[in-house]
PDB file of C-alpha atoms in Angstrom:
ATOM      1  CA  MET A  24     125.768  61.161  18.676  1.00 85.00           C
ATOM      2  CA  ILE A  25     126.849  59.142  15.631  1.00 97.00           C
ATOM      3  CA  SER A  26     129.388  56.386  14.880  1.00 98.00           C
ATOM      4  CA  LEU A  27     131.360  55.000  11.836  1.00 98.00           C
ATOM      5  CA  ASP A  28     128.569  52.490  11.307  1.00 98.00           C
ATOM      6  CA  ASP A  29     125.998  55.465  11.018  1.00 98.00           C
ATOM      7  CA  ILE A  30     128.167  57.281   8.556  1.00 98.00           C
ATOM      8  CA  ARG A  31     128.513  53.707   6.335  1.00 98.00           C
ATOM      9  CA  ALA A  32     124.836  53.414   6.494  1.00 98.00           C
ATOM     10  CA  ALA A  33     124.379  56.768   5.395  1.00 98.00           C
ATOM     11  CA  ALA A  34     126.776  56.358   2.535  1.00 98.00           C
ATOM     12  CA  GLN A  35     124.439  53.367   1.302  1.00 98.00           C
ATOM     13  CA  ARG A  36     121.171  55.379   1.883  1.00 98.00           C
ATOM     14  CA  ILE A  37     122.232  58.448  -0.144  1.00 98.00           C
ATOM     15  CA  LYS A  38     124.193  56.858  -2.851  1.00 98.00           C
ATOM     16  CA  PRO A  39     121.457  57.220  -5.546  1.00 97.00           C
ATOM     17  CA  TYR A  40     121.123  60.943  -4.686  1.00 97.00           C
ATOM     18  CA  VAL A  41     124.661  62.369  -4.531  1.00 97.00           C
ATOM     19  CA  ARG A  42     127.823  62.556  -6.451  1.00 98.00           C
ATOM     20  CA  ARG A  43     131.001  60.814  -5.478  1.00 98.00           C
ATOM     21  CA  THR A  44     133.118  64.023  -5.807  1.00 98.00           C
ATOM     22  CA  PRO A  45     136.750  63.850  -7.233  1.00 98.00           C
ATOM     23  CA  LEU A  46     139.978  64.377  -5.199  1.00 98.00           C
ATOM     24  CA  LEU A  47     142.323  66.563  -7.052  1.00 98.00           C
ATOM     25  CA  ALA A  48     146.026  67.213  -6.451  1.00 98.00           C
ATOM     26  CA  ALA A  49     146.861  70.732  -6.130  1.00 97.00           C
ATOM     27  CA  ASP A  50     149.966  70.817  -8.286  1.00 95.00           C
ATOM     28  CA  GLN A  51     151.314  72.570 -11.357  1.00 95.00           C
ATOM     29  CA  LEU A  52     150.831  75.951  -9.407  1.00 96.00           C
ATOM     30  CA  LYS A  53     152.339  79.322  -9.918  1.00 96.00           C
ATOM     31  CA  SER A  54     151.869  80.311  -6.335  1.00 96.00           C
ATOM     32  CA  PRO A  55     151.540  77.380  -3.865  1.00 96.00           C
ATOM     33  CA  VAL A  56     149.882  77.868  -0.608  1.00 96.00           C
ATOM     34  CA  THR A  57     151.781  75.408   1.361  1.00 96.00           C
ATOM     35  CA  GLY A  58     155.010  73.433   1.449  1.00 94.00           C
ATOM     36  CA  GLY A  59     152.748  70.277   2.140  1.00 95.00           C
ATOM     37  CA  GLU A  60     151.434  68.038  -0.552  1.00 98.00           C
ATOM     38  CA  LEU A  61     147.904  69.235  -0.932  1.00 98.00           C
ATOM     39  CA  ALA A  62     144.906  67.795  -2.304  1.00 98.00           C
ATOM     40  CA  LEU A  63     141.374  69.160  -2.754  1.00 98.00           C
ATOM     41  CA  LYS A  64     138.191  67.337  -2.170  1.00 98.00           C
ATOM     42  CA  LEU A  65     135.743  69.073  -4.598  1.00 98.00           C
ATOM     43  CA  GLU A  66     132.388  69.056  -2.798  1.00 98.00           C
ATOM     44  CA  CYS A  67     131.676  72.275  -4.760  1.00 97.00           C
ATOM     45  CA  LEU A  68     130.881  69.831  -7.564  1.00 97.00           C
ATOM     46  CA  GLN A  69     128.318  68.076  -5.413  1.00 96.00           C
ATOM     47  CA  VAL A  70     124.696  68.030  -6.217  1.00 92.00           C
ATOM     48  CA  SER A  71     123.193  71.443  -5.159  1.00 93.00           C
ATOM     49  CA  GLY A  72     126.680  73.026  -4.869  1.00 94.00           C
ATOM     50  CA  SER A  73     128.040  71.739  -1.648  1.00 95.00           C
ATOM     51  CA  PHE A  74     128.576  68.888   0.796  1.00 97.00           C
ATOM     52  CA  LYS A  75     125.268  69.669   2.235  1.00 97.00           C
ATOM     53  CA  ALA A  76     123.669  67.425  -0.299  1.00 97.00           C
ATOM     54  CA  ARG A  77     124.899  64.603   1.868  1.00 98.00           C
ATOM     55  CA  GLY A  78     123.323  65.492   5.146  1.00 98.00           C
ATOM     56  CA  ALA A  79     120.044  66.545   3.703  1.00 97.00           C
ATOM     57  CA  ALA A  80     119.664  63.324   1.619  1.00 98.00           C
ATOM     58  CA  ASN A  81     120.424  61.322   4.527  1.00 98.00           C
ATOM     59  CA  ARG A  82     117.678  63.023   6.770  1.00 97.00           C
ATOM     60  CA  VAL A  83     114.941  63.276   4.169  1.00 97.00           C
ATOM     61  CA  MET A  84     115.320  59.713   2.741  1.00 96.00           C
ATOM     62  CA  SER A  85     115.259  58.320   6.119  1.00 96.00           C
ATOM     63  CA  LEU A  86     111.890  59.683   6.766  1.00 96.00           C
ATOM     64  CA  SER A  87     108.591  57.795   6.520  1.00 95.00           C
ATOM     65  CA  PRO A  88     106.016  58.506   3.675  1.00 93.00           C
ATOM     66  CA  GLU A  89     103.794  59.946   6.248  1.00 93.00           C
ATOM     67  CA  GLN A  90     106.519  62.079   7.692  1.00 95.00           C
ATOM     68  CA  ARG A  91     107.384  63.454   4.112  1.00 93.00           C
ATOM     69  CA  ALA A  92     103.737  64.193   3.497  1.00 91.00           C
ATOM     70  CA  HIS A  93     103.849  66.993   6.027  1.00 95.00           C
ATOM     71  CA  GLY A  94     106.663  68.724   4.347  1.00 97.00           C
ATOM     72  CA  LEU A  95     110.050  70.082   5.368  1.00 98.00           C
ATOM     73  CA  VAL A  96     111.335  73.141   6.885  1.00 97.00           C
ATOM     74  CA  ALA A  97     114.929  74.438   7.225  1.00 97.00           C
ATOM     75  CA  ALA A  98     116.870  77.413   8.211  1.00 95.00           C
ATOM     76  CA  SER A  99     120.119  78.207   6.229  1.00 94.00           C
ATOM     77  CA  GLY A 100     122.755  80.469   5.271  1.00 91.00           C
ATOM     78  CA  GLY A 101     122.393  79.240   1.761  1.00 91.00           C
ATOM     79  CA  ASN A 102     123.775  75.927   1.004  1.00 94.00           C
ATOM     80  CA  HIS A 103     121.802  73.722   3.371  1.00 95.00           C
ATOM     81  CA  GLY A 104     118.590  75.378   2.048  1.00 96.00           C
ATOM     82  CA  LEU A 105     119.638  74.531  -1.530  1.00 96.00           C
ATOM     83  CA  ALA A 106     120.203  70.813  -0.392  1.00 97.00           C
ATOM     84  CA  VAL A 107     116.861  70.643   1.362  1.00 97.00           C
ATOM     85  CA  ALA A 108     115.004  72.314  -1.505  1.00 97.00           C
ATOM     86  CA  ARG A 109     116.491  69.785  -3.923  1.00 97.00           C
ATOM     87  CA  CYS A 110     115.481  66.868  -1.726  1.00 96.00           C
ATOM     88  CA  GLY A 111     112.135  68.283  -1.389  1.00 96.00           C
ATOM     89  CA  HIS A 112     111.877  68.157  -5.152  1.00 96.00           C
ATOM     90  CA  ILE A 113     112.978  64.527  -5.290  1.00 94.00           C
ATOM     91  CA  ALA A 114     110.586  63.452  -2.597  1.00 94.00           C
ATOM     92  CA  LYS A 115     107.699  65.549  -4.174  1.00 95.00           C
ATOM     93  CA  VAL A 116     107.057  67.233  -0.700  1.00 95.00           C
ATOM     94  CA  PRO A 117     106.664  71.067   0.085  1.00 96.00           C
ATOM     95  CA  VAL A 118     109.728  72.799   1.457  1.00 98.00           C
ATOM     96  CA  THR A 119     109.933  76.190   3.254  1.00 97.00           C
ATOM     97  CA  ILE A 120     113.599  77.671   3.808  1.00 97.00           C
ATOM     98  CA  PHE A 121     114.105  80.560   6.302  1.00 96.00           C
ATOM     99  CA  LEU A 122     117.176  82.634   5.234  1.00 95.00           C
ATOM    100  CA  PRO A 123     119.091  85.562   6.863  1.00 92.00           C
ATOM    101  CA  GLU A 124     119.129  89.033   5.053  1.00 91.00           C
ATOM    102  CA  SER A 125     122.901  88.305   4.052  1.00 88.00           C
ATOM    103  CA  VAL A 126     122.136  85.304   1.969  1.00 91.00           C
ATOM    104  CA  ALA A 127     123.558  85.361  -1.440  1.00 89.00           C
ATOM    105  CA  ALA A 128     120.775  86.224  -4.077  1.00 91.00           C
ATOM    106  CA  GLU A 129     121.609  83.613  -6.581  1.00 91.00           C
ATOM    107  CA  LYS A 130     121.257  81.071  -3.859  1.00 92.00           C
ATOM    108  CA  VAL A 131     117.719  82.121  -3.221  1.00 95.00           C
ATOM    109  CA  VAL A 132     116.918  82.012  -6.985  1.00 95.00           C
ATOM    110  CA  LYS A 133     118.120  78.479  -7.044  1.00 94.00           C
ATOM    111  CA  MET A 134     116.078  77.232  -4.072  1.00 96.00           C
ATOM    112  CA  GLN A 135     113.012  78.716  -5.640  1.00 97.00           C
ATOM    113  CA  ALA A 136     113.829  77.027  -8.862  1.00 97.00           C
ATOM    114  CA  TRP A 137     113.773  73.654  -7.043  1.00 96.00           C
ATOM    115  CA  GLY A 138     110.318  74.604  -6.012  1.00 97.00           C
ATOM    116  CA  ALA A 139     111.069  75.738  -2.266  1.00 98.00           C
ATOM    117  CA  LYS A 140     109.349  78.705  -0.534  1.00 97.00           C
ATOM    118  CA  THR A 141     111.951  81.146   0.776  1.00 97.00           C
ATOM    119  CA  VAL A 142     111.534  83.444   3.808  1.00 96.00           C
ATOM    120  CA  ILE A 143     114.183  86.090   4.261  1.00 95.00           C
ATOM    121  CA  GLY A 144     114.252  87.643   7.528  1.00 81.00           C
ATOM    122  CA  GLY A 145     116.519  88.123  10.603  1.00 77.00           C
ATOM    123  CA  ALA A 146     120.205  89.196  10.825  1.00 79.00           C
ATOM    124  CA  ASP A 147     121.612  85.643  11.288  1.00 85.00           C
ATOM    125  CA  PHE A 148     121.129  81.997  11.224  1.00 88.00           C
ATOM    126  CA  ASP A 149     120.018  81.748  14.871  1.00 89.00           C
ATOM    127  CA  HIS A 150     117.000  84.059  14.301  1.00 90.00           C
ATOM    128  CA  CYS A 151     115.988  81.983  11.132  1.00 93.00           C
ATOM    129  CA  ASN A 152     116.455  78.764  13.104  1.00 92.00           C
ATOM    130  CA  ALA A 153     113.926  80.049  15.670  1.00 93.00           C
ATOM    131  CA  LEU A 154     111.356  80.878  12.996  1.00 94.00           C
ATOM    132  CA  ALA A 155     111.689  77.714  11.230  1.00 95.00           C
ATOM    133  CA  ARG A 156     111.363  75.623  14.369  1.00 95.00           C
ATOM    134  CA  ASP A 157     108.106  77.713  15.174  1.00 96.00           C
ATOM    135  CA  LEU A 158     106.642  76.876  11.631  1.00 95.00           C
ATOM    136  CA  ALA A 159     107.718  73.160  11.703  1.00 96.00           C
ATOM    137  CA  GLU A 160     105.817  72.705  15.036  1.00 96.00           C
ATOM    138  CA  LYS A 161     102.635  74.538  13.808  1.00 96.00           C
ATOM    139  CA  ASP A 162     102.533  72.505  10.547  1.00 95.00           C
ATOM    140  CA  ASN A 163     103.729  69.238  12.058  1.00 96.00           C
ATOM    141  CA  ALA A 164     106.634  69.364   9.257  1.00 97.00           C
ATOM    142  CA  THR A 165     109.935  67.914   9.720  1.00 97.00           C
ATOM    143  CA  TYR A 166     112.592  70.413  10.633  1.00 97.00           C
ATOM    144  CA  VAL A 167     115.853  69.463   8.789  1.00 97.00           C
ATOM    145  CA  HIS A 168     118.521  71.120  11.205  1.00 96.00           C
ATOM    146  CA  PRO A 169     121.922  71.975   9.231  1.00 95.00           C
ATOM    147  CA  PHE A 170     124.140  70.582  11.957  1.00 96.00           C
ATOM    148  CA  ALA A 171     122.515  69.441  15.136  1.00 93.00           C
ATOM    149  CA  ASP A 172     120.602  66.337  13.419  1.00 96.00           C
ATOM    150  CA  PRO A 173     122.437  63.006  13.810  1.00 97.00           C
ATOM    151  CA  TYR A 174     121.314  61.917  10.181  1.00 98.00           C
ATOM    152  CA  VAL A 175     122.607  65.146   8.852  1.00 98.00           C
ATOM    153  CA  VAL A 176     125.943  64.839  10.718  1.00 98.00           C
ATOM    154  CA  ALA A 177     126.220  61.127   9.459  1.00 98.00           C
ATOM    155  CA  GLY A 178     125.534  62.192   5.926  1.00 98.00           C
ATOM    156  CA  GLN A 179     128.208  64.922   6.004  1.00 98.00           C
ATOM    157  CA  GLY A 180     130.735  62.390   7.408  1.00 98.00           C
ATOM    158  CA  THR A 181     130.445  60.345   4.188  1.00 98.00           C
ATOM    159  CA  VAL A 182     132.923  62.751   2.673  1.00 98.00           C
ATOM    160  CA  ALA A 183     135.541  61.292   4.770  1.00 98.00           C
ATOM    161  CA  LEU A 184     134.871  57.740   3.701  1.00 98.00           C
ATOM    162  CA  GLU A 185     135.720  58.977   0.154  1.00 98.00           C
ATOM    163  CA  ILE A 186     138.824  60.811   0.973  1.00 98.00           C
ATOM    164  CA  PHE A 187     140.091  57.813   3.046  1.00 98.00           C
ATOM    165  CA  GLU A 188     139.478  55.460   0.063  1.00 98.00           C
ATOM    166  CA  ASP A 189     141.256  57.740  -2.556  1.00 98.00           C
ATOM    167  CA  ARG A 190     144.019  59.046  -0.307  1.00 98.00           C
ATOM    168  CA  PRO A 191     144.494  56.945   2.683  1.00 98.00           C
ATOM    169  CA  GLU A 192     147.993  58.435   3.308  1.00 98.00           C
ATOM    170  CA  THR A 193     146.489  61.778   4.288  1.00 98.00           C
ATOM    171  CA  GLU A 194     148.021  63.148   7.402  1.00 98.00           C
ATOM    172  CA  THR A 195     145.990  66.188   7.947  1.00 98.00           C
ATOM    173  CA  VAL A 196     142.430  67.235   6.876  1.00 98.00           C
ATOM    174  CA  ILE A 197     141.133  70.946   7.014  1.00 98.00           C
ATOM    175  CA  ILE A 198     137.430  71.509   7.177  1.00 98.00           C
ATOM    176  CA  ALA A 199     135.565  74.855   7.485  1.00 98.00           C
ATOM    177  CA  ALA A 200     132.816  75.238  10.068  1.00 98.00           C
ATOM    178  CA  GLY A 201     129.756  77.056  10.752  1.00 95.00           C
ATOM    179  CA  GLY A 202     127.777  75.116  13.313  1.00 96.00           C
ATOM    180  CA  GLY A 203     130.290  72.172  13.262  1.00 98.00           C
ATOM    181  CA  GLY A 204     128.207  69.376  11.643  1.00 98.00           C
ATOM    182  CA  PHE A 205     130.525  68.715   8.713  1.00 98.00           C
ATOM    183  CA  VAL A 206     133.855  68.636  10.755  1.00 98.00           C
ATOM    184  CA  THR A 207     132.193  66.512  13.651  1.00 98.00           C
ATOM    185  CA  GLY A 208     130.913  63.865  10.991  1.00 98.00           C
ATOM    186  CA  ALA A 209     133.984  63.724   8.896  1.00 98.00           C
ATOM    187  CA  GLY A 210     136.276  63.842  11.936  1.00 98.00           C
ATOM    188  CA  THR A 211     134.438  60.958  13.637  1.00 98.00           C
ATOM    189  CA  ALA A 212     135.046  58.909  10.510  1.00 98.00           C
ATOM    190  CA  PHE A 213     138.639  59.844  10.073  1.00 98.00           C
ATOM    191  CA  LYS A 214     139.569  59.042  13.674  1.00 98.00           C
ATOM    192  CA  ALA A 215     137.803  55.672  13.511  1.00 98.00           C
ATOM    193  CA  LEU A 216     139.628  54.858  10.327  1.00 98.00           C
ATOM    194  CA  ASN A 217     142.967  56.196  11.555  1.00 98.00           C
ATOM    195  CA  PRO A 218     143.275  57.999  14.764  1.00 98.00           C
ATOM    196  CA  ASN A 219     146.633  59.481  13.645  1.00 98.00           C
ATOM    197  CA  ILE A 220     144.920  61.783  11.041  1.00 98.00           C
ATOM    198  CA  LYS A 221     144.857  65.442  12.378  1.00 98.00           C
ATOM    199  CA  VAL A 222     141.622  67.248  12.098  1.00 98.00           C
ATOM    200  CA  VAL A 223     141.748  71.078  11.664  1.00 98.00           C
ATOM    201  CA  VAL A 224     138.801  73.272  11.836  1.00 98.00           C
ATOM    202  CA  VAL A 225     138.572  76.663  10.387  1.00 98.00           C
ATOM    203  CA  GLU A 226     136.249  79.458  11.489  1.00 98.00           C
ATOM    204  CA  PRO A 227     136.030  83.280  10.894  1.00 98.00           C
ATOM    205  CA  PHE A 228     137.294  85.588  13.381  1.00 98.00           C
ATOM    206  CA  GLY A 229     133.869  87.114  13.190  1.00 98.00           C
ATOM    207  CA  SER A 230     132.055  83.819  14.141  1.00 97.00           C
ATOM    208  CA  PRO A 231     134.383  81.612  16.387  1.00 98.00           C
ATOM    209  CA  THR A 232     131.686  79.428  17.543  1.00 97.00           C
ATOM    210  CA  LEU A 233     133.617  76.119  18.064  1.00 98.00           C
ATOM    211  CA  HIS A 234     136.838  77.883  18.917  1.00 98.00           C
ATOM    212  CA  ASP A 235     135.298  79.820  21.764  1.00 98.00           C
ATOM    213  CA  SER A 236     133.565  76.852  23.056  1.00 98.00           C
ATOM    214  CA  ALA A 237     136.585  74.897  23.143  1.00 98.00           C
ATOM    215  CA  THR A 238     138.438  77.647  24.865  1.00 98.00           C
ATOM    216  CA  ALA A 239     135.743  77.828  27.481  1.00 98.00           C
ATOM    217  CA  GLY A 240     135.381  73.949  27.949  1.00 97.00           C
ATOM    218  CA  GLU A 241     131.689  74.218  27.145  1.00 98.00           C
ATOM    219  CA  VAL A 242     129.249  75.585  24.538  1.00 98.00           C
ATOM    220  CA  VAL A 243     129.165  79.351  24.535  1.00 98.00           C
ATOM    221  CA  THR A 244     126.796  81.884  22.912  1.00 97.00           C
ATOM    222  CA  LEU A 245     128.673  84.421  20.897  1.00 97.00           C
ATOM    223  CA  PRO A 246     127.501  87.883  21.927  1.00 96.00           C
ATOM    224  CA  ARG A 247     127.517  89.054  18.304  1.00 94.00           C
ATOM    225  CA  ILE A 248     128.561  87.970  14.804  1.00 94.00           C
ATOM    226  CA  THR A 249     130.631  90.263  12.781  1.00 96.00           C
ATOM    227  CA  SER A 250     131.599  87.897   9.693  1.00 96.00           C
ATOM    228  CA  ALA A 251     129.746  88.628   6.552  1.00 93.00           C
ATOM    229  CA  ILE A 252     129.929  85.008   5.532  1.00 94.00           C
ATOM    230  CA  PRO A 253     126.324  83.532   6.017  1.00 91.00           C
ATOM    231  CA  THR A 254     127.156  79.980   5.536  1.00 91.00           C
ATOM    232  CA  MET A 255     129.827  80.194   8.315  1.00 94.00           C
ATOM    233  CA  SER A 256     127.979  82.339  10.791  1.00 92.00           C
ATOM    234  CA  CYS A 257     126.454  80.777  13.886  1.00 93.00           C
ATOM    235  CA  ARG A 258     126.260  82.196  17.329  1.00 94.00           C
ATOM    236  CA  ARG A 259     125.744  78.779  19.315  1.00 96.00           C
ATOM    237  CA  THR A 260     126.492  75.408  18.247  1.00 97.00           C
ATOM    238  CA  ASP A 261     124.567  72.162  19.632  1.00 96.00           C
ATOM    239  CA  ASP A 262     125.565  70.634  22.853  1.00 97.00           C
ATOM    240  CA  ALA A 263     125.609  67.160  21.970  1.00 97.00           C
ATOM    241  CA  LEU A 264     127.387  67.942  18.663  1.00 98.00           C
ATOM    242  CA  PHE A 265     129.971  69.795  20.595  1.00 98.00           C
ATOM    243  CA  ALA A 266     130.615  67.020  22.928  1.00 98.00           C
ATOM    244  CA  GLN A 267     131.569  64.852  19.897  1.00 98.00           C
ATOM    245  CA  ALA A 268     133.214  67.471  17.955  1.00 98.00           C
ATOM    246  CA  ARG A 269     135.892  68.227  20.807  1.00 97.00           C
ATOM    247  CA  LYS A 270     136.736  64.467  20.748  1.00 98.00           C
ATOM    248  CA  VAL A 271     137.813  64.538  17.016  1.00 98.00           C
ATOM    249  CA  ILE A 272     138.982  68.100  16.475  1.00 98.00           C
ATOM    250  CA  ASP A 273     142.703  68.472  16.973  1.00 98.00           C
ATOM    251  CA  GLU A 274     143.225  72.189  16.187  1.00 98.00           C
ATOM    252  CA  TYR A 275     141.079  75.252  15.698  1.00 98.00           C
ATOM    253  CA  VAL A 276     142.125  78.204  13.555  1.00 98.00           C
ATOM    254  CA  LEU A 277     140.678  81.488  12.793  1.00 98.00           C
ATOM    255  CA  ILE A 278     140.803  83.581   9.546  1.00 98.00           C
ATOM    256  CA  GLU A 279     139.432  86.822   8.300  1.00 98.00           C
ATOM    257  CA  ASP A 280     136.607  87.010   5.622  1.00 98.00           C
ATOM    258  CA  ALA A 281     139.194  88.735   3.550  1.00 97.00           C
ATOM    259  CA  HIS A 282     141.178  85.620   3.532  1.00 97.00           C
ATOM    260  CA  MET A 283     138.460  83.486   2.268  1.00 97.00           C
ATOM    261  CA  SER A 284     137.922  85.867  -0.697  1.00 96.00           C
ATOM    262  CA  GLU A 285     141.570  85.713  -1.469  1.00 97.00           C
ATOM    263  CA  ALA A 286     141.536  82.037  -1.427  1.00 97.00           C
ATOM    264  CA  ALA A 287     138.629  81.924  -3.764  1.00 97.00           C
ATOM    265  CA  LYS A 288     140.539  83.887  -6.196  1.00 97.00           C
ATOM    266  CA  TRP A 289     143.549  81.541  -5.902  1.00 97.00           C
ATOM    267  CA  LEU A 290     141.371  78.561  -6.567  1.00 97.00           C
ATOM    268  CA  TRP A 291     139.969  80.177  -9.607  1.00 97.00           C
ATOM    269  CA  PHE A 292     143.373  81.379 -10.942  1.00 97.00           C
ATOM    270  CA  GLU A 293     145.363  78.242 -10.199  1.00 97.00           C
ATOM    271  CA  MET A 294     142.955  75.422 -10.352  1.00 97.00           C
ATOM    272  CA  GLY A 295     139.747  76.911 -12.412  1.00 97.00           C
ATOM    273  CA  ILE A 296     137.638  75.926  -9.418  1.00 97.00           C
ATOM    274  CA  ALA A 297     134.722  78.117  -8.682  1.00 97.00           C
ATOM    275  CA  ALA A 298     134.230  78.365  -4.894  1.00 97.00           C
ATOM    276  CA  ASP A 299     132.333  80.692  -2.502  1.00 94.00           C
ATOM    277  CA  PRO A 300     134.131  82.207   0.302  1.00 95.00           C
ATOM    278  CA  ALA A 301     133.081  79.402   2.725  1.00 96.00           C
ATOM    279  CA  GLY A 302     134.103  76.883   0.293  1.00 96.00           C
ATOM    280  CA  ALA A 303     137.599  78.329  -0.023  1.00 98.00           C
ATOM    281  CA  ALA A 304     137.955  78.641   3.852  1.00 98.00           C
ATOM    282  CA  ALA A 305     140.233  75.657   4.239  1.00 98.00           C
ATOM    283  CA  VAL A 306     142.428  76.780   1.417  1.00 98.00           C
ATOM    284  CA  ALA A 307     142.463  80.224   3.288  1.00 98.00           C
ATOM    285  CA  ALA A 308     143.708  78.578   6.433  1.00 98.00           C
ATOM    286  CA  LEU A 309     146.847  77.599   4.419  1.00 98.00           C
ATOM    287  CA  LEU A 310     147.121  80.833   2.189  1.00 97.00           C
ATOM    288  CA  SER A 311     146.901  83.126   5.270  1.00 97.00           C
ATOM    289  CA  GLY A 312     149.254  81.224   7.269  1.00 97.00           C
ATOM    290  CA  ALA A 313     146.681  80.533  10.104  1.00 98.00           C
ATOM    291  CA  TYR A 314     147.606  76.844   9.704  1.00 98.00           C
ATOM    292  CA  LYS A 315     151.340  76.312   9.745  1.00 95.00           C
ATOM    293  CA  ALA A 316     152.045  73.108   7.666  1.00 96.00           C
ATOM    294  CA  GLN A 317     155.137  71.019   7.812  1.00 96.00           C
ATOM    295  CA  GLN A 318     157.286  70.510   4.542  1.00 97.00           C
ATOM    296  CA  GLY A 319     155.892  67.587   2.771  1.00 97.00           C
ATOM    297  CA  GLU A 320     152.822  67.244   5.116  1.00 98.00           C
ATOM    298  CA  LYS A 321     150.001  65.285   3.187  1.00 98.00           C
ATOM    299  CA  ILE A 322     146.987  67.766   3.434  1.00 98.00           C
ATOM    300  CA  THR A 323     143.596  67.224   2.156  1.00 98.00           C
ATOM    301  CA  VAL A 324     140.989  70.044   2.231  1.00 98.00           C
ATOM    302  CA  ALA A 325     137.458  70.182   1.416  1.00 98.00           C
ATOM    303  CA  VAL A 326     136.444  72.707  -1.077  1.00 98.00           C
ATOM    304  CA  CYS A 327     132.856  72.563   0.305  1.00 96.00           C
ATOM    305  CA  GLY A 328     130.814  75.161  -1.754  1.00 95.00           C
ATOM    306  CA  ALA A 329     130.550  76.419  -5.140  1.00 95.00           C
ATOM    307  CA  GLY A 330     130.378  80.113  -6.058  1.00 90.00           C
ATOM    308  CA  LEU A 331     132.140  82.672  -8.183  1.00 77.00           C
ATOM    309  CA  PRO A 332     135.122  84.746  -6.455  1.00 71.00           C
ATOM    310  CA  SER A 333     134.292  88.412  -6.190  1.00 66.00           C
TER     311      SER A 333
END
């Protein structure tokens, strides 16, 4: 689907439109979540509030002027929609975002502030995805998929280039997943740069898309989603994406929604970092014990989305 060269090309393409986010040591803690040496990649400080800014920018900035003129359409649980809305503002093109009923209200307001039209309807991402694709085909607009587009995946993978440059001694990276674009892009870069880096993916028990597909040995469609975290809820991943994902993911872990809320509170109390539940999911894997770290293990996690702990 993508290669390290694609990710490096994406890094150059998106450089004017995204932030190089800091990597912060998780030290001086009252209540450590691991016996390992933990560092946090603060994608919650990214433009639009999450790592999604990278993939959206790479997709939109690769379009021709004619393609941009027809507008952009996306489906999102929230963060991808914010990123596409901002890119539409930069490119001066119309944007329509389809969102599930569970989307956070403040994210809808931010999308509208960037000038996007928002359409709320459907119980989950998959329903919104179908509606968005129909509109894109009808209007001849570009559909910016949140995880199945190679340009989007390559853009998300640029996070790994920065982590590797700032902390090449990293032994394990932990990344949250909805559809799997972030972990696939980042995992591809990590494995190309150092095959010994362990890539761990985290999903909710209520939306174990990659976990269940890996167990089955093929992409499966979840019969239902019970997680209340819209940005991590996806009934089915993409076949081509999963074919690459399973080559780079070493371990799959599952957590409860409540674990993410607790991890968001931990980040706020211990580090002064405002993350939404999905943004705190990688920390939740440690806090809950879902990922068993070794003493002194050099772990880097992505705090992938901003929000206030509830």
